Coordinates of N, CA, C and O in Angstrom, one line a residue:
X810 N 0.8 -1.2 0.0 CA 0.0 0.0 0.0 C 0.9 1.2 0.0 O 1.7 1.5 0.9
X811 N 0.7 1.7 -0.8 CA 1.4 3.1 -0.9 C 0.7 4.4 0.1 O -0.1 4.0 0.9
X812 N 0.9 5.5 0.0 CA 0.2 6.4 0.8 C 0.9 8.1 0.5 O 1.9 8.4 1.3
X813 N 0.6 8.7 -0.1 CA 0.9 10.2 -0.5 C 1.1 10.7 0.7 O 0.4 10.6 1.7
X814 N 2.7 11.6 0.6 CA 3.0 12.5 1.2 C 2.5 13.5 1.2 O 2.0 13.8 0.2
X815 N 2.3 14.3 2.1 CA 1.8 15.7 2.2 C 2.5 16.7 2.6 O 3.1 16.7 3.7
X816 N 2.6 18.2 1.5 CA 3.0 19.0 1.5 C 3.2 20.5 2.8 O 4.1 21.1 3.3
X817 N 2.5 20.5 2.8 CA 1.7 20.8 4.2 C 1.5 20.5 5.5 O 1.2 19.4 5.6
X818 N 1.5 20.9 6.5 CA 0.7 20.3 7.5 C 1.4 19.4 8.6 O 2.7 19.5 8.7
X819 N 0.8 18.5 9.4 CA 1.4 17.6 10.6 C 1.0 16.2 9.9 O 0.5 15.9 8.9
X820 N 1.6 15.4 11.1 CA 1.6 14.1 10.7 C 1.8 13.4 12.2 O 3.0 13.4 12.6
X821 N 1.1 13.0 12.8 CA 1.0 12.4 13.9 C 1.3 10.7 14.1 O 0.6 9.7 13.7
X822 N 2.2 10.7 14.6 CA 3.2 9.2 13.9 C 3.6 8.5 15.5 O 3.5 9.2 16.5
X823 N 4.0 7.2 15.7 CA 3.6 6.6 17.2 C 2.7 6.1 17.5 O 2.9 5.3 18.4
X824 N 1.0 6.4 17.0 CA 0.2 6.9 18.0 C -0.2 5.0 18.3 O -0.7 4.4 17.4
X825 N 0.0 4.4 19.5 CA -0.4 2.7 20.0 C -1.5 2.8 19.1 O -2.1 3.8 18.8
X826 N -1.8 1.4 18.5 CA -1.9 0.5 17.6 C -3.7 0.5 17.9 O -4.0 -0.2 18.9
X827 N -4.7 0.9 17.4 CA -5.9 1.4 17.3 C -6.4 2.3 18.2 O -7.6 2.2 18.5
X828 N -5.5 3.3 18.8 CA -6.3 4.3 19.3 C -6.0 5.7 18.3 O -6.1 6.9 18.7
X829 N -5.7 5.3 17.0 CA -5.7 6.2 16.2 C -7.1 7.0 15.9 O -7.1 8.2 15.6
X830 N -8.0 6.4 16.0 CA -9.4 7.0 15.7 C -10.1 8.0 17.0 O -10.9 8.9 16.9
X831 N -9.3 7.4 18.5 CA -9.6 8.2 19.6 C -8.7 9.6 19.3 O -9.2 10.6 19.8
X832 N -8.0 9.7 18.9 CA -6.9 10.9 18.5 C -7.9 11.6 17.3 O -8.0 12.8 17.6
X833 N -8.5 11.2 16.2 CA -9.9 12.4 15.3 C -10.9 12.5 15.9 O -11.7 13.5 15.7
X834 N -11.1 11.5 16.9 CA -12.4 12.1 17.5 C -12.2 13.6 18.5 O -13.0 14.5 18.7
X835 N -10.9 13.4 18.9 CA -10.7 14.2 20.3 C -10.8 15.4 18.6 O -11.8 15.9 18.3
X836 N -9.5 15.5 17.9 CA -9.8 16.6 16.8 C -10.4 17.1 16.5 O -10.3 18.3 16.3
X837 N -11.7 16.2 16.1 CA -13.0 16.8 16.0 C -12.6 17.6 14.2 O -12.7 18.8 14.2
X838 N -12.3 17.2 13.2 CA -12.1 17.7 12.1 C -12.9 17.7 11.2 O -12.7 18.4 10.2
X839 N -14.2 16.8 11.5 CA -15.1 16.6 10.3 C -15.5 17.8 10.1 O -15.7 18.7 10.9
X840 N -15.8 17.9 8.4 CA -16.5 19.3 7.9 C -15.6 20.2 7.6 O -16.1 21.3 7.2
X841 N -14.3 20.1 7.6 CA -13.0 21.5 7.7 C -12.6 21.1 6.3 O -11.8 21.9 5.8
X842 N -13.0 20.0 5.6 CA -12.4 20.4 4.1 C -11.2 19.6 3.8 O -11.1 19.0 2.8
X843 N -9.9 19.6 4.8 CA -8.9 19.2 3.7 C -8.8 17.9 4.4 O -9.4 17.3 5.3
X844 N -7.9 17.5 3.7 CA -7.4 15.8 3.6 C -6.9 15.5 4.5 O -5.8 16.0 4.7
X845 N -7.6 14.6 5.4 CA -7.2 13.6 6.6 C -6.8 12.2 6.1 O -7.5 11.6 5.3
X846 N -5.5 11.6 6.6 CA -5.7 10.2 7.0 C -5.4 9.4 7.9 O -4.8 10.0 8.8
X847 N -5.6 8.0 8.3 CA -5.3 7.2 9.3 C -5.0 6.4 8.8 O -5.6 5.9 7.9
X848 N -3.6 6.1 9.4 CA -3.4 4.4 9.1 C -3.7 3.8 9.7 O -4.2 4.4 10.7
X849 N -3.9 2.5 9.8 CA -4.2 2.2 11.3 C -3.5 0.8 11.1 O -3.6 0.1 10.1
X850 N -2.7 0.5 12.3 CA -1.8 -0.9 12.2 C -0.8 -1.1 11.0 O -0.7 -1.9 10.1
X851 N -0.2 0.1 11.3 CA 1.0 0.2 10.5 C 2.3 -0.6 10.8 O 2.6 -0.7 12.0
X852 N 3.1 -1.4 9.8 CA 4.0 -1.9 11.1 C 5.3 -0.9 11.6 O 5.5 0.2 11.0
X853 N 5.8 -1.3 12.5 CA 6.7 -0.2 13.2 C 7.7 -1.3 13.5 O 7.3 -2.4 13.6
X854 N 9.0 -1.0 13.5 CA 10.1 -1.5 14.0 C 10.5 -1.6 15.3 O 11.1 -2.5 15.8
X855 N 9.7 0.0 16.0 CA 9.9 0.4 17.0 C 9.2 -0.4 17.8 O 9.9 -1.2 18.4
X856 N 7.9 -0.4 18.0 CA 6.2 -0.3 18.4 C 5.8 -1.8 18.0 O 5.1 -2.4 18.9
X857 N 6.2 -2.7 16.6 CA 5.2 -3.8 16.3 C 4.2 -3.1 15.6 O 4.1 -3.2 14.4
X858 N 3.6 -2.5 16.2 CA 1.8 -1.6 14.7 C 2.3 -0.3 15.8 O 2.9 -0.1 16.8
X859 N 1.7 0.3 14.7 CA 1.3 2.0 15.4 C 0.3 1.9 14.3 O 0.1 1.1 13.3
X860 N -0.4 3.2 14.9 CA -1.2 4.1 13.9 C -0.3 5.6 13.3 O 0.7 6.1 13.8
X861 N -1.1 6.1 12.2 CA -0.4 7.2 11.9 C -1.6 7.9 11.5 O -2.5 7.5 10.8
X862 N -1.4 9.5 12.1 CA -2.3 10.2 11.4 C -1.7 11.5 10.7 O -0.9 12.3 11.2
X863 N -2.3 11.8 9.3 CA -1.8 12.7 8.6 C -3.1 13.8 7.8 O -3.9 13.6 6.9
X864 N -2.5 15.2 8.6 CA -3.3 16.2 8.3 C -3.1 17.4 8.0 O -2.8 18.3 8.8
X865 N -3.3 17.6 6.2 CA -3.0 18.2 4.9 C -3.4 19.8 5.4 O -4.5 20.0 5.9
X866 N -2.4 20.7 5.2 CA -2.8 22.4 5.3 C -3.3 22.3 6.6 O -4.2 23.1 6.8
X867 N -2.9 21.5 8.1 CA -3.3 22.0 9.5 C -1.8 22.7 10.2 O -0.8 22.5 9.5
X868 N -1.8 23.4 11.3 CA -0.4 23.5 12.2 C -1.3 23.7 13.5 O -1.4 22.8 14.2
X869 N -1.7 24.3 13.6 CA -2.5 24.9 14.8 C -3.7 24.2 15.3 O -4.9 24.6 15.1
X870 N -3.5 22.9 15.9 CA -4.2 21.9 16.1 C -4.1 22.0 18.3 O -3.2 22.6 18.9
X871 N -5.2 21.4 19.0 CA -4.9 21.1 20.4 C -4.1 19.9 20.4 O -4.8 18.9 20.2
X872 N -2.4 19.8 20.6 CA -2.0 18.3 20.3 C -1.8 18.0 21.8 O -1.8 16.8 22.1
X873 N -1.7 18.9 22.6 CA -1.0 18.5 23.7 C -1.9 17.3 24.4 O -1.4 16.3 24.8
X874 N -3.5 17.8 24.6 CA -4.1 16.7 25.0 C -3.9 15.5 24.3 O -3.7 14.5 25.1
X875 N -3.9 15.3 23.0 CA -3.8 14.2 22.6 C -2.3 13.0 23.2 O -2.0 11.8 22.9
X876 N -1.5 13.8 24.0 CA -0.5 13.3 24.6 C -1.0 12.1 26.2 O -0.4 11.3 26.8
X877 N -2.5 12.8 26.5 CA -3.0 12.1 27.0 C -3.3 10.6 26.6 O -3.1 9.5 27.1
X878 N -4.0 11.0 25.5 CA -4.6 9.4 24.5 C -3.1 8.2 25.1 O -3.0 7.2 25.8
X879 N -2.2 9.0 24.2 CA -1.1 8.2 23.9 C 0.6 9.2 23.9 O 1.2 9.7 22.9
X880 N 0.9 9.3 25.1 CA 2.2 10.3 25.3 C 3.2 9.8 24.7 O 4.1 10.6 24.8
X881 N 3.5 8.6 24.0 CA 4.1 7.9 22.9 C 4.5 8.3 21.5 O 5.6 8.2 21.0
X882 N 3.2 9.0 21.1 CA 2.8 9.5 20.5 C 4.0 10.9 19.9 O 4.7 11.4 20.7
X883 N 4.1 11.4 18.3 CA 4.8 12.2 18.0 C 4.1 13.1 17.0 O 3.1 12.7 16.3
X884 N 4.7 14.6 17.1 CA 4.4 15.1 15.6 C 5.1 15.8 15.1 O 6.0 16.4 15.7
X885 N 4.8 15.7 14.0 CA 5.7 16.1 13.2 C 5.0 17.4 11.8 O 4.0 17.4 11.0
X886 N 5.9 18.4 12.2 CA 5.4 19.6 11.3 C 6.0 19.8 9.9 O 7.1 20.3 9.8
X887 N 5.3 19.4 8.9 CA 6.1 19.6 7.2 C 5.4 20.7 6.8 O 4.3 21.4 7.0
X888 N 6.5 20.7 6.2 CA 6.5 22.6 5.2 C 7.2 22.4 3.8 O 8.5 22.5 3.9
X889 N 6.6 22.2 2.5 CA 7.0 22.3 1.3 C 7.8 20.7 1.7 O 9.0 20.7 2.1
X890 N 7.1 19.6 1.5 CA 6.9 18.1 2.0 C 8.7 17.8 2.8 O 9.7 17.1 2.5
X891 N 8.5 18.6 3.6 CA 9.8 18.6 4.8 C 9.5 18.9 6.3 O 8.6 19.7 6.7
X892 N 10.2 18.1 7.0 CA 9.9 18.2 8.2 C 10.3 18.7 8.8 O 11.4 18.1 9.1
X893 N 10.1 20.3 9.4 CA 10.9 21.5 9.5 C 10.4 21.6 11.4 O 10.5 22.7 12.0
X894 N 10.1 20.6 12.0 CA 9.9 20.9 13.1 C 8.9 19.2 13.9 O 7.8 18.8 13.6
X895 N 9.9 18.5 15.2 CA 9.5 17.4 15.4 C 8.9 17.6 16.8 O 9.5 18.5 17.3
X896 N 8.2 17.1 17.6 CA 7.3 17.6 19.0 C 7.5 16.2 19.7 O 6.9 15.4 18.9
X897 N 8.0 15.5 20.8 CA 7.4 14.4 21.5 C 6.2 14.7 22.5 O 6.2 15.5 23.4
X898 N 5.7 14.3 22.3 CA 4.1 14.5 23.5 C 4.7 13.7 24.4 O 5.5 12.8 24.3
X899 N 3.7 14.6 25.6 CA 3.9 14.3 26.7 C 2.7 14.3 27.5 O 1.7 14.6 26.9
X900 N 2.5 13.8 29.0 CA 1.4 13.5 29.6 C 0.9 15.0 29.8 O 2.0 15.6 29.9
X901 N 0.1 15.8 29.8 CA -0.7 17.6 30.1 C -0.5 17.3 31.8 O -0.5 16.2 32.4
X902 N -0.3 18.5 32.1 CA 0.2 18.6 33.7 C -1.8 18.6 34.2 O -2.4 17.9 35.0
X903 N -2.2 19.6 33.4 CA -3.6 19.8 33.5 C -4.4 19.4 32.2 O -4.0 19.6 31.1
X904 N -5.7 18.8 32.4 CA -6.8 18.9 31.1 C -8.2 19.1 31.8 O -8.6 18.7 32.9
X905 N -8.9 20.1 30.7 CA -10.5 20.1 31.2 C -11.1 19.9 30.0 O -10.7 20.2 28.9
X906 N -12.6 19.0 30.9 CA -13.4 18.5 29.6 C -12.8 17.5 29.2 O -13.7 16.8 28.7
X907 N -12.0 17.0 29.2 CA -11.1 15.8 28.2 C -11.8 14.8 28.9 O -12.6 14.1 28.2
X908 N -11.5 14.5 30.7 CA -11.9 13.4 31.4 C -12.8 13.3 32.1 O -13.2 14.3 32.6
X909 N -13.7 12.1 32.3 CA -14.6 12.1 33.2 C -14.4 11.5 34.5 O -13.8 10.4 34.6
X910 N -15.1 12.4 35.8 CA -15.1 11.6 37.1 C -16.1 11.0 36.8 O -17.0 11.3 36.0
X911 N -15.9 9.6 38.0 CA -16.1 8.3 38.1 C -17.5 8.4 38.9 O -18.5 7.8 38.9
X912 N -16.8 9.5 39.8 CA -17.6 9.4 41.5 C -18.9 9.9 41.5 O -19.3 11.1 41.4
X913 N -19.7 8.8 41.6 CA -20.9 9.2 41.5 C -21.9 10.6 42.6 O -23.0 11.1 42.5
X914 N -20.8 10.6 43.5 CA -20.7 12.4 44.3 C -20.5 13.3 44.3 O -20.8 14.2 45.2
X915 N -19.6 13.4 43.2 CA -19.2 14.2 42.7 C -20.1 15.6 41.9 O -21.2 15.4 41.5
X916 N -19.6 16.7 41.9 CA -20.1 17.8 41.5 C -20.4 17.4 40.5 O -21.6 17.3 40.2
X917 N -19.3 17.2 39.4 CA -19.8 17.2 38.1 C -20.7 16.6 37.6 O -21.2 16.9 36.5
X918 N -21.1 15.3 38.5 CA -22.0 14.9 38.2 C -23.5 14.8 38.2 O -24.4 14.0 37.7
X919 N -23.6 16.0 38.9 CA -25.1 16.8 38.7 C -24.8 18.3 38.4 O -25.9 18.9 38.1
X920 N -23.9 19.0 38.3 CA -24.1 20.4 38.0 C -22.9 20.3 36.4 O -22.0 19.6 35.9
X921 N -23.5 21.4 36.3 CA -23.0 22.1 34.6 C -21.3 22.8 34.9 O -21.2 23.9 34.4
X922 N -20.3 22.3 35.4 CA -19.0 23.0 35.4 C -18.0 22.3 34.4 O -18.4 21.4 33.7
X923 N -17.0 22.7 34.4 CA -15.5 22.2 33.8 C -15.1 21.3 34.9 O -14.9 21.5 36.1
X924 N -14.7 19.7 33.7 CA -14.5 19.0 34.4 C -12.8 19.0 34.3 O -12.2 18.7 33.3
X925 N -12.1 19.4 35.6 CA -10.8 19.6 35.6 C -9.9 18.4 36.2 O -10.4 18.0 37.3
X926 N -8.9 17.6 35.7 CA -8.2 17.0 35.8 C -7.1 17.6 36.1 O -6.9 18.6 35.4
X927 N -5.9 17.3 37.3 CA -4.4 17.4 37.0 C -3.8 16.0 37.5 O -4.3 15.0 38.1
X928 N -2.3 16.5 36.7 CA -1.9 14.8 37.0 C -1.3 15.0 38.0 O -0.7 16.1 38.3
X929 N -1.4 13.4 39.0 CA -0.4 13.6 40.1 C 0.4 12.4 39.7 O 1.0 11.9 40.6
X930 N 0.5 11.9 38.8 CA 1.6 10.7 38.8 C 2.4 10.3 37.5 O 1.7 9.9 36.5
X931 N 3.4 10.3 37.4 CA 3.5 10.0 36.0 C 4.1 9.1 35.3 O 5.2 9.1 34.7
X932 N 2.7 8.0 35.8 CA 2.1 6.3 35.6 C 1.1 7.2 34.6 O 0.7 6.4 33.7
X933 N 0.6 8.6 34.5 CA -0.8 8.7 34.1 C -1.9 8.7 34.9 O -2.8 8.0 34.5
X934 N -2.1 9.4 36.1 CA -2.6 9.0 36.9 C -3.4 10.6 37.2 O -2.8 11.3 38.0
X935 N -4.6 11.0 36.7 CA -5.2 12.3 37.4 C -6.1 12.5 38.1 O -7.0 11.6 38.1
X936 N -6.3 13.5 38.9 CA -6.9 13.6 39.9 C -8.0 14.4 39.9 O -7.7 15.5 39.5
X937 N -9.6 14.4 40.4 CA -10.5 14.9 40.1 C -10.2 16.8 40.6 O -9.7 16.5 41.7
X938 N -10.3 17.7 40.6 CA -10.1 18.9 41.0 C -11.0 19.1 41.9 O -10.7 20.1 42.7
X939 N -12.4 18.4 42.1 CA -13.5 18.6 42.9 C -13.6 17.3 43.8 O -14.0 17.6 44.9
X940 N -13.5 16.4 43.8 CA -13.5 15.2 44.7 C -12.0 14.7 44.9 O -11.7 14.0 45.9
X941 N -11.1 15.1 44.0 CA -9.6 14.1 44.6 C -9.7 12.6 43.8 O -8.8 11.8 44.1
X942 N -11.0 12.1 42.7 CA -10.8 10.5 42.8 C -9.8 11.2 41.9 O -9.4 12.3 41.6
X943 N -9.4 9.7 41.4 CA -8.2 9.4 40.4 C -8.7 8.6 39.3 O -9.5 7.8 39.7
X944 N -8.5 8.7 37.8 CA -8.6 8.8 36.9 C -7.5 8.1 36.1 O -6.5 8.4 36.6
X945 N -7.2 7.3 34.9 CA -6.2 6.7 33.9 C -5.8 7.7 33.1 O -6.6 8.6 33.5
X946 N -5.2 8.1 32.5 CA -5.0 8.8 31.2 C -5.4 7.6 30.3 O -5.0 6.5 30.3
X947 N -6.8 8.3 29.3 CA -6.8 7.7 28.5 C -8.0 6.8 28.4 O -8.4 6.2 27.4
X948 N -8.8 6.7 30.1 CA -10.3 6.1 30.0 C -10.6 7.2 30.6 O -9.9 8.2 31.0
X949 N -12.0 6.7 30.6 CA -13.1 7.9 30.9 C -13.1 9.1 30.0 O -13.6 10.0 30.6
X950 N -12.9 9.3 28.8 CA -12.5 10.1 27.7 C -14.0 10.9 27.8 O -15.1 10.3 27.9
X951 N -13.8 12.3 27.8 CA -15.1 13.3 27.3 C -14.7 14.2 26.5 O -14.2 15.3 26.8
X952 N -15.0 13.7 25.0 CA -15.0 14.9 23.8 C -15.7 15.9 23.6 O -15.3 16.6 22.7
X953 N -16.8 16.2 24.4 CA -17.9 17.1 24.1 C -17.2 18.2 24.5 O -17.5 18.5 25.6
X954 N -16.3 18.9 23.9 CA -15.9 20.6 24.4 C -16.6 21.3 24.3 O -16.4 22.5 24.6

């Protein structure tokens, strides 16, 4: 299978081996027009499969959360089909909206606020901002921004 480079844009490369699709949802790109792709179960040398995602005329994307998905995870910025700039992701110290508490006592779970996460461990491990539970990077996912 072949696969066109792109002139343009990022290329999100690393990303563990089918959570490529949790990484466009978080994006949220449908309807913007230019050319997205996913690989999905690519082989890797590195990794065994990765996914790879590649997105034509973007720079200015939220990547950092996506370090949440998969802090593994890389990108890479081309300009005139060159890669003029490489990023390793990392776990976000803080994310809101991204995660959901568990705790069924929790605030968030009857009133309308921002659901704030910070990390206290870095296993991936965050902490609710209103109750204290703790949290995975990477479940409990809330895309609704």
């Amino acid at each position: 299978m072949t696969i066109k480079g792109i002139a343009n844009g990022i290329v999100i490369d690393h990303i563990r081996a089918g959570f490529g699709m949790k990484v466009l949802e978080y994006l949220g790109l449908e309807g913007r027009g230019d050319t997205v792709a996913l690989i999905m179960n690519a082989v890797s040398d590195k990794h065994g499969r990765k996914d790879i995602i590649k997105i034509e005329n973007y720079q200015n994307l939220p990547l950092d959360v996506i370090g949440l998905i998969d802090h593994n995870a890389t990108v890479n910025y081309i300009t005139n089909h060159r890669i003029v700039d490489k990023k390793q992701l990392s776990l976000p110290k803080e994310v809101e909206n991204v995660l959901r508490c568990k705790n069924p006592r929790c605030v968030t779970s009857i009133e309308q606020v921002t659901h704030t996460f910070r990390l206290v461990s870095n296993t991936g491990m965050y902490s609710c901002m209103y109750c204290d539970d703790l949290v995975k990077a990477g479940s409990e996912l809330n895309f609704s921004r």
